[in-house]
């Protein structure tokens, strides 16, 4: 296989898993809920090949205008077809579900899974593999240069991956590592607080549980996002919020991702 480390840009999208079983294809959110966005993803699901064994495409649902636009297009009802087609899946893995072992681990190395993903994406224009580079592990200068290039292009940072890494469902791989200006965490949504002042009548903060702490994530939202989250707050309970925080101040999370 190819030596070294594989850095790829980290996107600010909505994590999604497209699963094909038999002749049925469905979308799953990070929380594990099935079909959260199916109505607006028909153009993507229709492109998935139905031949061969069962598989899943892992990636981020993404529209070029960013997180807010992605959320709107994914969740809004009666989205015109032309707008809906702006949604794509920026994919970083293709998982052969026929090879899962009893611990839900795929032992096929990343480099082979990536080759299979690129083959699938060649006939599915709405599934776009996330670009990556190949660097020697000890070439910190080139890795840092690519990291800064990705930040300048508007990405969140890098994910560094080992080309021989296996895939474990529900767990972060020890052979993946984030490079970001700030750290991030995944918290379970347990509630919401109402806004005050000019945010009265809309979201104030999302309340999450993270590493045994209850944290209010109150910053980093547009007014439109605050309105949307507040209107849909009941259905978001139990979901997962990725948020960014200063490493020495987890209890005061200032902005979401």
mmCIF file of C-alpha atoms in Angstrom:
data_model
loop_
_atom_site.group_PDB
_atom_site.id
_atom_site.type_symbol
_atom_site.label_atom_id
_atom_site.label_comp_id
_atom_site.label_asym_id
_atom_site.label_seq_id
_atom_site.Cartn_x
_atom_site.Cartn_y
_atom_site.Cartn_z
ATOM 1 C CA UNK A 1 0.000 0.000 0.000
ATOM 2 C CA UNK A 2 0.960 3.658 -0.110
ATOM 3 C CA UNK A 3 3.319 4.713 2.719
ATOM 4 C CA UNK A 4 2.920 7.622 5.092
ATOM 5 C CA UNK A 5 -0.097 9.512 6.335
ATOM 6 C CA UNK A 6 -3.220 10.619 4.432
ATOM 7 C CA UNK A 7 -4.423 14.103 5.410
ATOM 8 C CA UNK A 8 -7.837 15.187 4.149
ATOM 9 C CA UNK A 9 -9.855 18.397 4.754
ATOM 10 C CA UNK A 10 -12.320 18.388 7.640
ATOM 11 C CA UNK A 11 -15.727 19.658 6.493
ATOM 12 C CA UNK A 12 -18.335 21.607 8.446
ATOM 13 C CA UNK A 13 -21.318 19.621 7.177
ATOM 14 C CA UNK A 14 -23.891 17.179 8.565
ATOM 15 C CA UNK A 15 -22.575 13.664 9.143
ATOM 16 C CA UNK A 16 -24.587 11.112 7.214
ATOM 17 C CA UNK A 17 -24.484 7.409 6.395
ATOM 18 C CA UNK A 18 -26.085 6.122 3.171
ATOM 19 C CA UNK A 19 -26.863 2.426 3.611
ATOM 20 C CA UNK A 20 -27.720 -0.062 0.870
ATOM 21 C CA UNK A 21 -29.222 -3.400 1.966
ATOM 22 C CA UNK A 22 -30.626 -5.603 -0.760
ATOM 23 C CA UNK A 23 -32.460 -3.204 -3.075
ATOM 24 C CA UNK A 24 -33.294 -0.751 -0.281
ATOM 25 C CA UNK A 25 -31.287 2.445 0.300
ATOM 26 C CA UNK A 26 -31.693 4.741 3.301
ATOM 27 C CA UNK A 27 -30.018 7.698 4.966
ATOM 28 C CA UNK A 28 -29.015 7.670 8.618
ATOM 29 C CA UNK A 29 -27.995 10.613 10.799
ATOM 30 C CA UNK A 30 -25.049 10.508 13.176
ATOM 31 C CA UNK A 31 -27.510 9.796 16.004
ATOM 32 C CA UNK A 32 -28.532 6.570 14.241
ATOM 33 C CA UNK A 33 -32.016 7.783 13.337
ATOM 34 C CA UNK A 34 -33.126 6.444 9.971
ATOM 35 C CA UNK A 35 -34.370 8.545 7.066
ATOM 36 C CA UNK A 36 -33.958 11.987 8.671
ATOM 37 C CA UNK A 37 -33.515 13.768 5.335
ATOM 38 C CA UNK A 38 -34.783 11.236 2.790
ATOM 39 C CA UNK A 39 -37.301 13.560 1.118
ATOM 40 C CA UNK A 40 -34.583 16.003 0.105
ATOM 41 C CA UNK A 41 -31.966 13.332 -0.682
ATOM 42 C CA UNK A 42 -33.889 11.434 -3.339
ATOM 43 C CA UNK A 43 -31.492 12.571 -6.063
ATOM 44 C CA UNK A 44 -28.519 11.178 -4.091
ATOM 45 C CA UNK A 45 -30.114 7.878 -3.063
ATOM 46 C CA UNK A 46 -31.222 7.269 -6.654
ATOM 47 C CA UNK A 47 -27.579 7.290 -7.757
ATOM 48 C CA UNK A 48 -26.475 4.471 -5.446
ATOM 49 C CA UNK A 49 -25.845 1.166 -7.276
ATOM 50 C CA UNK A 50 -28.257 -1.590 -6.199
ATOM 51 C CA UNK A 51 -26.172 -4.474 -7.516
ATOM 52 C CA UNK A 52 -23.666 -6.464 -5.491
ATOM 53 C CA UNK A 53 -23.424 -6.824 -1.720
ATOM 54 C CA UNK A 54 -24.591 -4.489 1.024
ATOM 55 C CA UNK A 55 -22.537 -1.371 1.704
ATOM 56 C CA UNK A 56 -22.597 2.048 3.336
ATOM 57 C CA UNK A 57 -21.199 5.413 2.235
ATOM 58 C CA UNK A 58 -19.891 7.486 5.157
ATOM 59 C CA UNK A 59 -19.534 11.235 4.717
ATOM 60 C CA UNK A 60 -20.867 14.720 5.293
ATOM 61 C CA UNK A 61 -24.018 16.153 3.745
ATOM 62 C CA UNK A 62 -22.882 19.454 2.340
ATOM 63 C CA UNK A 63 -23.941 22.431 0.248
ATOM 64 C CA UNK A 64 -21.312 24.852 -1.006
ATOM 65 C CA UNK A 65 -22.807 27.791 0.890
ATOM 66 C CA UNK A 66 -21.933 26.149 4.232
ATOM 67 C CA UNK A 67 -23.573 24.679 7.321
ATOM 68 C CA UNK A 68 -26.595 26.973 7.453
ATOM 69 C CA UNK A 69 -27.529 26.377 3.837
ATOM 70 C CA UNK A 70 -26.960 22.636 4.251
ATOM 71 C CA UNK A 71 -29.299 22.523 7.253
ATOM 72 C CA UNK A 72 -31.983 24.499 5.443
ATOM 73 C CA UNK A 73 -31.922 22.368 2.290
ATOM 74 C CA UNK A 74 -31.855 19.108 4.244
ATOM 75 C CA UNK A 75 -34.647 19.855 6.683
ATOM 76 C CA UNK A 76 -37.035 22.229 4.926
ATOM 77 C CA UNK A 77 -40.220 20.894 3.366
ATOM 78 C CA UNK A 78 -41.143 21.466 -0.284
ATOM 79 C CA UNK A 79 -37.649 22.408 -1.431
ATOM 80 C CA UNK A 80 -37.631 22.985 -5.222
ATOM 81 C CA UNK A 81 -35.760 20.275 -7.102
ATOM 82 C CA UNK A 82 -33.183 22.697 -8.513
ATOM 83 C CA UNK A 83 -32.246 23.865 -4.990
ATOM 84 C CA UNK A 84 -32.346 20.358 -3.530
ATOM 85 C CA UNK A 85 -29.733 19.171 -5.998
ATOM 86 C CA UNK A 86 -27.202 21.532 -4.407
ATOM 87 C CA UNK A 87 -26.943 18.951 -1.628
ATOM 88 C CA UNK A 88 -24.103 16.487 -2.102
ATOM 89 C CA UNK A 89 -22.379 13.933 0.083
ATOM 90 C CA UNK A 90 -18.694 14.678 0.538
ATOM 91 C CA UNK A 91 -17.699 11.062 1.155
ATOM 92 C CA UNK A 92 -14.621 9.773 2.957
ATOM 93 C CA UNK A 93 -15.331 6.035 3.251
ATOM 94 C CA UNK A 94 -17.121 3.110 1.602
ATOM 95 C CA UNK A 95 -17.920 0.243 3.950
ATOM 96 C CA UNK A 96 -18.517 -3.301 2.685
ATOM 97 C CA UNK A 97 -21.151 -4.497 5.165
ATOM 98 C CA UNK A 98 -20.760 -8.116 4.069
ATOM 99 C CA UNK A 99 -17.340 -8.206 5.795
ATOM 100 C CA UNK A 100 -18.421 -6.934 9.243
ATOM 101 C CA UNK A 101 -17.170 -9.099 12.112
ATOM 102 C CA UNK A 102 -18.995 -9.681 15.402
ATOM 103 C CA UNK A 103 -17.521 -6.515 16.958
ATOM 104 C CA UNK A 104 -18.837 -4.401 14.051
ATOM 105 C CA UNK A 105 -15.297 -3.886 12.782
ATOM 106 C CA UNK A 106 -14.305 -3.770 9.123
ATOM 107 C CA UNK A 107 -10.796 -5.141 8.722
ATOM 108 C CA UNK A 108 -10.397 -3.964 5.116
ATOM 109 C CA UNK A 109 -7.716 -1.233 5.185
ATOM 110 C CA UNK A 110 -8.583 2.363 4.370
ATOM 111 C CA UNK A 111 -6.601 2.424 1.126
ATOM 112 C CA UNK A 112 -8.754 -0.388 -0.329
ATOM 113 C CA UNK A 113 -11.991 1.150 0.963
ATOM 114 C CA UNK A 114 -10.996 4.468 -0.576
ATOM 115 C CA UNK A 115 -10.318 2.868 -3.972
ATOM 116 C CA UNK A 116 -13.801 1.287 -3.858
ATOM 117 C CA UNK A 117 -15.350 4.660 -2.941
ATOM 118 C CA UNK A 118 -13.760 6.387 -5.913
ATOM 119 C CA UNK A 119 -15.026 3.654 -8.223
ATOM 120 C CA UNK A 120 -18.595 4.062 -6.901
ATOM 121 C CA UNK A 121 -18.452 7.861 -7.093
ATOM 122 C CA UNK A 122 -17.460 7.740 -10.770
ATOM 123 C CA UNK A 123 -21.100 6.893 -11.590
ATOM 124 C CA UNK A 124 -22.733 8.911 -8.771
ATOM 125 C CA UNK A 125 -22.151 12.644 -9.376
ATOM 126 C CA UNK A 126 -23.748 13.711 -6.074
ATOM 127 C CA UNK A 127 -21.246 11.636 -4.082
ATOM 128 C CA UNK A 128 -17.940 13.498 -4.085
ATOM 129 C CA UNK A 129 -14.895 11.872 -2.456
ATOM 130 C CA UNK A 130 -13.083 14.202 -0.073
ATOM 131 C CA UNK A 131 -9.646 14.988 -1.559
ATOM 132 C CA UNK A 132 -6.543 13.804 0.274
ATOM 133 C CA UNK A 133 -2.767 13.940 -0.013
ATOM 134 C CA UNK A 134 -0.076 11.365 0.751
ATOM 135 C CA UNK A 135 2.856 12.545 2.877
ATOM 136 C CA UNK A 136 5.657 10.859 4.762
ATOM 137 C CA UNK A 137 4.784 10.618 8.454
ATOM 138 C CA UNK A 138 7.854 12.641 9.456
ATOM 139 C CA UNK A 139 7.296 15.425 6.893
ATOM 140 C CA UNK A 140 5.760 17.920 9.332
ATOM 141 C CA UNK A 141 6.514 20.884 7.059
ATOM 142 C CA UNK A 142 4.412 19.590 4.161
ATOM 143 C CA UNK A 143 1.603 18.443 6.455
ATOM 144 C CA UNK A 144 1.493 21.864 8.125
ATOM 145 C CA UNK A 145 1.481 23.537 4.703
ATOM 146 C CA UNK A 146 -1.519 21.476 3.589
ATOM 147 C CA UNK A 147 -3.239 22.223 6.912
ATOM 148 C CA UNK A 148 -2.900 25.968 6.370
ATOM 149 C CA UNK A 149 -3.978 25.597 2.745
ATOM 150 C CA UNK A 150 -7.180 23.892 3.921
ATOM 151 C CA UNK A 151 -7.862 26.578 6.546
ATOM 152 C CA UNK A 152 -7.416 29.291 3.897
ATOM 153 C CA UNK A 153 -9.908 27.443 1.665
ATOM 154 C CA UNK A 154 -12.549 27.569 4.415
ATOM 155 C CA UNK A 155 -12.240 24.035 5.784
ATOM 156 C CA UNK A 156 -12.235 23.355 9.552
ATOM 157 C CA UNK A 157 -8.808 21.727 9.480
ATOM 158 C CA UNK A 158 -7.443 18.283 8.652
ATOM 159 C CA UNK A 159 -8.088 14.668 9.506
ATOM 160 C CA UNK A 160 -4.862 12.644 9.453
ATOM 161 C CA UNK A 161 -5.462 8.984 8.609
ATOM 162 C CA UNK A 162 -3.284 5.917 8.356
ATOM 163 C CA UNK A 163 -3.782 4.132 5.006
ATOM 164 C CA UNK A 164 -3.989 0.746 6.753
ATOM 165 C CA UNK A 165 -6.605 1.851 9.322
ATOM 166 C CA UNK A 166 -9.610 -0.426 9.834
ATOM 167 C CA UNK A 167 -13.120 0.910 10.590
ATOM 168 C CA UNK A 168 -14.996 0.434 13.871
ATOM 169 C CA UNK A 169 -18.685 1.425 13.950
ATOM 170 C CA UNK A 170 -19.515 3.744 16.834
ATOM 171 C CA UNK A 171 -15.891 4.412 17.828
ATOM 172 C CA UNK A 172 -13.201 6.853 16.761
ATOM 173 C CA UNK A 173 -10.199 5.118 15.243
ATOM 174 C CA UNK A 174 -6.880 5.591 17.093
ATOM 175 C CA UNK A 175 -5.337 5.836 13.610
ATOM 176 C CA UNK A 176 -7.275 9.039 12.835
ATOM 177 C CA UNK A 177 -6.240 12.388 14.287
ATOM 178 C CA UNK A 178 -7.748 15.878 13.958
ATOM 179 C CA UNK A 179 -5.765 19.042 13.270
ATOM 180 C CA UNK A 180 -7.895 22.090 14.096
ATOM 181 C CA UNK A 181 -7.337 25.588 15.520
ATOM 182 C CA UNK A 182 -9.664 24.608 18.363
ATOM 183 C CA UNK A 183 -10.726 21.264 19.760
ATOM 184 C CA UNK A 184 -14.190 19.796 19.235
ATOM 185 C CA UNK A 185 -16.484 17.483 21.121
ATOM 186 C CA UNK A 186 -19.679 15.566 20.405
ATOM 187 C CA UNK A 187 -22.395 16.209 22.981
ATOM 188 C CA UNK A 188 -25.848 14.677 23.355
ATOM 189 C CA UNK A 189 -28.618 17.282 23.098
ATOM 190 C CA UNK A 190 -30.683 17.255 26.297
ATOM 191 C CA UNK A 191 -32.493 20.589 26.081
ATOM 192 C CA UNK A 192 -32.569 24.208 24.976
ATOM 193 C CA UNK A 193 -32.645 27.601 26.661
ATOM 194 C CA UNK A 194 -34.717 30.484 25.277
ATOM 195 C CA UNK A 195 -33.047 33.569 23.919
ATOM 196 C CA UNK A 196 -33.124 36.941 25.647
ATOM 197 C CA UNK A 197 -32.950 40.504 24.411
ATOM 198 C CA UNK A 198 -32.839 40.595 20.628
ATOM 199 C CA UNK A 199 -32.967 36.765 20.599
ATOM 200 C CA UNK A 200 -36.231 36.635 22.543
ATOM 201 C CA UNK A 201 -38.576 34.097 20.930
ATOM 202 C CA UNK A 202 -35.744 32.065 19.403
ATOM 203 C CA UNK A 203 -32.861 29.848 20.535
ATOM 204 C CA UNK A 204 -30.589 31.065 23.300
ATOM 205 C CA UNK A 205 -28.392 27.972 23.685
ATOM 206 C CA UNK A 206 -28.383 24.243 23.023
ATOM 207 C CA UNK A 207 -27.888 22.292 26.247
ATOM 208 C CA UNK A 208 -25.755 19.174 25.870
ATOM 209 C CA UNK A 209 -24.158 16.491 27.991
ATOM 210 C CA UNK A 210 -20.431 16.139 27.341
ATOM 211 C CA UNK A 211 -17.931 14.052 29.315
ATOM 212 C CA UNK A 212 -20.242 14.011 32.331
ATOM 213 C CA UNK A 213 -20.794 17.788 32.230
ATOM 214 C CA UNK A 214 -23.875 19.753 31.210
ATOM 215 C CA UNK A 215 -22.803 22.476 28.793
ATOM 216 C CA UNK A 216 -24.774 25.310 27.166
ATOM 217 C CA UNK A 217 -23.529 25.982 23.628
ATOM 218 C CA UNK A 218 -24.809 29.479 22.995
ATOM 219 C CA UNK A 219 -22.689 31.157 20.330
ATOM 220 C CA UNK A 220 -21.876 30.811 16.660
ATOM 221 C CA UNK A 221 -25.442 30.645 15.313
ATOM 222 C CA UNK A 222 -26.992 32.920 12.729
ATOM 223 C CA UNK A 223 -30.428 34.381 13.471
ATOM 224 C CA UNK A 224 -31.905 32.034 10.886
ATOM 225 C CA UNK A 225 -30.316 29.023 12.563
ATOM 226 C CA UNK A 226 -31.629 30.160 15.964
ATOM 227 C CA UNK A 227 -35.153 30.407 14.548
ATOM 228 C CA UNK A 228 -34.964 26.989 12.895
ATOM 229 C CA UNK A 229 -33.526 25.139 15.905
ATOM 230 C CA UNK A 230 -36.074 26.722 18.272
ATOM 231 C CA UNK A 231 -38.950 25.717 15.994
ATOM 232 C CA UNK A 232 -37.682 22.117 15.770
ATOM 233 C CA UNK A 233 -36.285 21.740 19.287
ATOM 234 C CA UNK A 234 -38.450 18.801 20.353
ATOM 235 C CA UNK A 235 -37.373 16.595 17.457
ATOM 236 C CA UNK A 236 -33.696 17.415 18.048
ATOM 237 C CA UNK A 237 -33.634 16.049 21.620
ATOM 238 C CA UNK A 238 -31.303 13.066 21.806
ATOM 239 C CA UNK A 239 -29.354 14.105 18.725
ATOM 240 C CA UNK A 240 -25.640 14.865 18.627
ATOM 241 C CA UNK A 241 -24.122 18.355 18.436
ATOM 242 C CA UNK A 242 -20.501 18.796 17.423
ATOM 243 C CA UNK A 243 -19.163 21.916 19.100
ATOM 244 C CA UNK A 244 -15.859 23.721 19.292
ATOM 245 C CA UNK A 245 -14.322 24.880 22.532
ATOM 246 C CA UNK A 246 -11.198 26.226 24.120
ATOM 247 C CA UNK A 247 -9.402 23.267 25.658
ATOM 248 C CA UNK A 248 -9.104 24.920 29.074
ATOM 249 C CA UNK A 249 -12.732 26.104 29.157
ATOM 250 C CA UNK A 250 -15.048 23.233 28.247
ATOM 251 C CA UNK A 251 -17.666 24.465 30.714
ATOM 252 C CA UNK A 252 -18.110 27.656 28.700
ATOM 253 C CA UNK A 253 -18.533 26.402 25.135
ATOM 254 C CA UNK A 254 -18.845 29.507 23.014
ATOM 255 C CA UNK A 255 -19.659 28.287 19.558
ATOM 256 C CA UNK A 256 -21.028 25.256 17.804
ATOM 257 C CA UNK A 257 -19.796 23.384 14.765
#
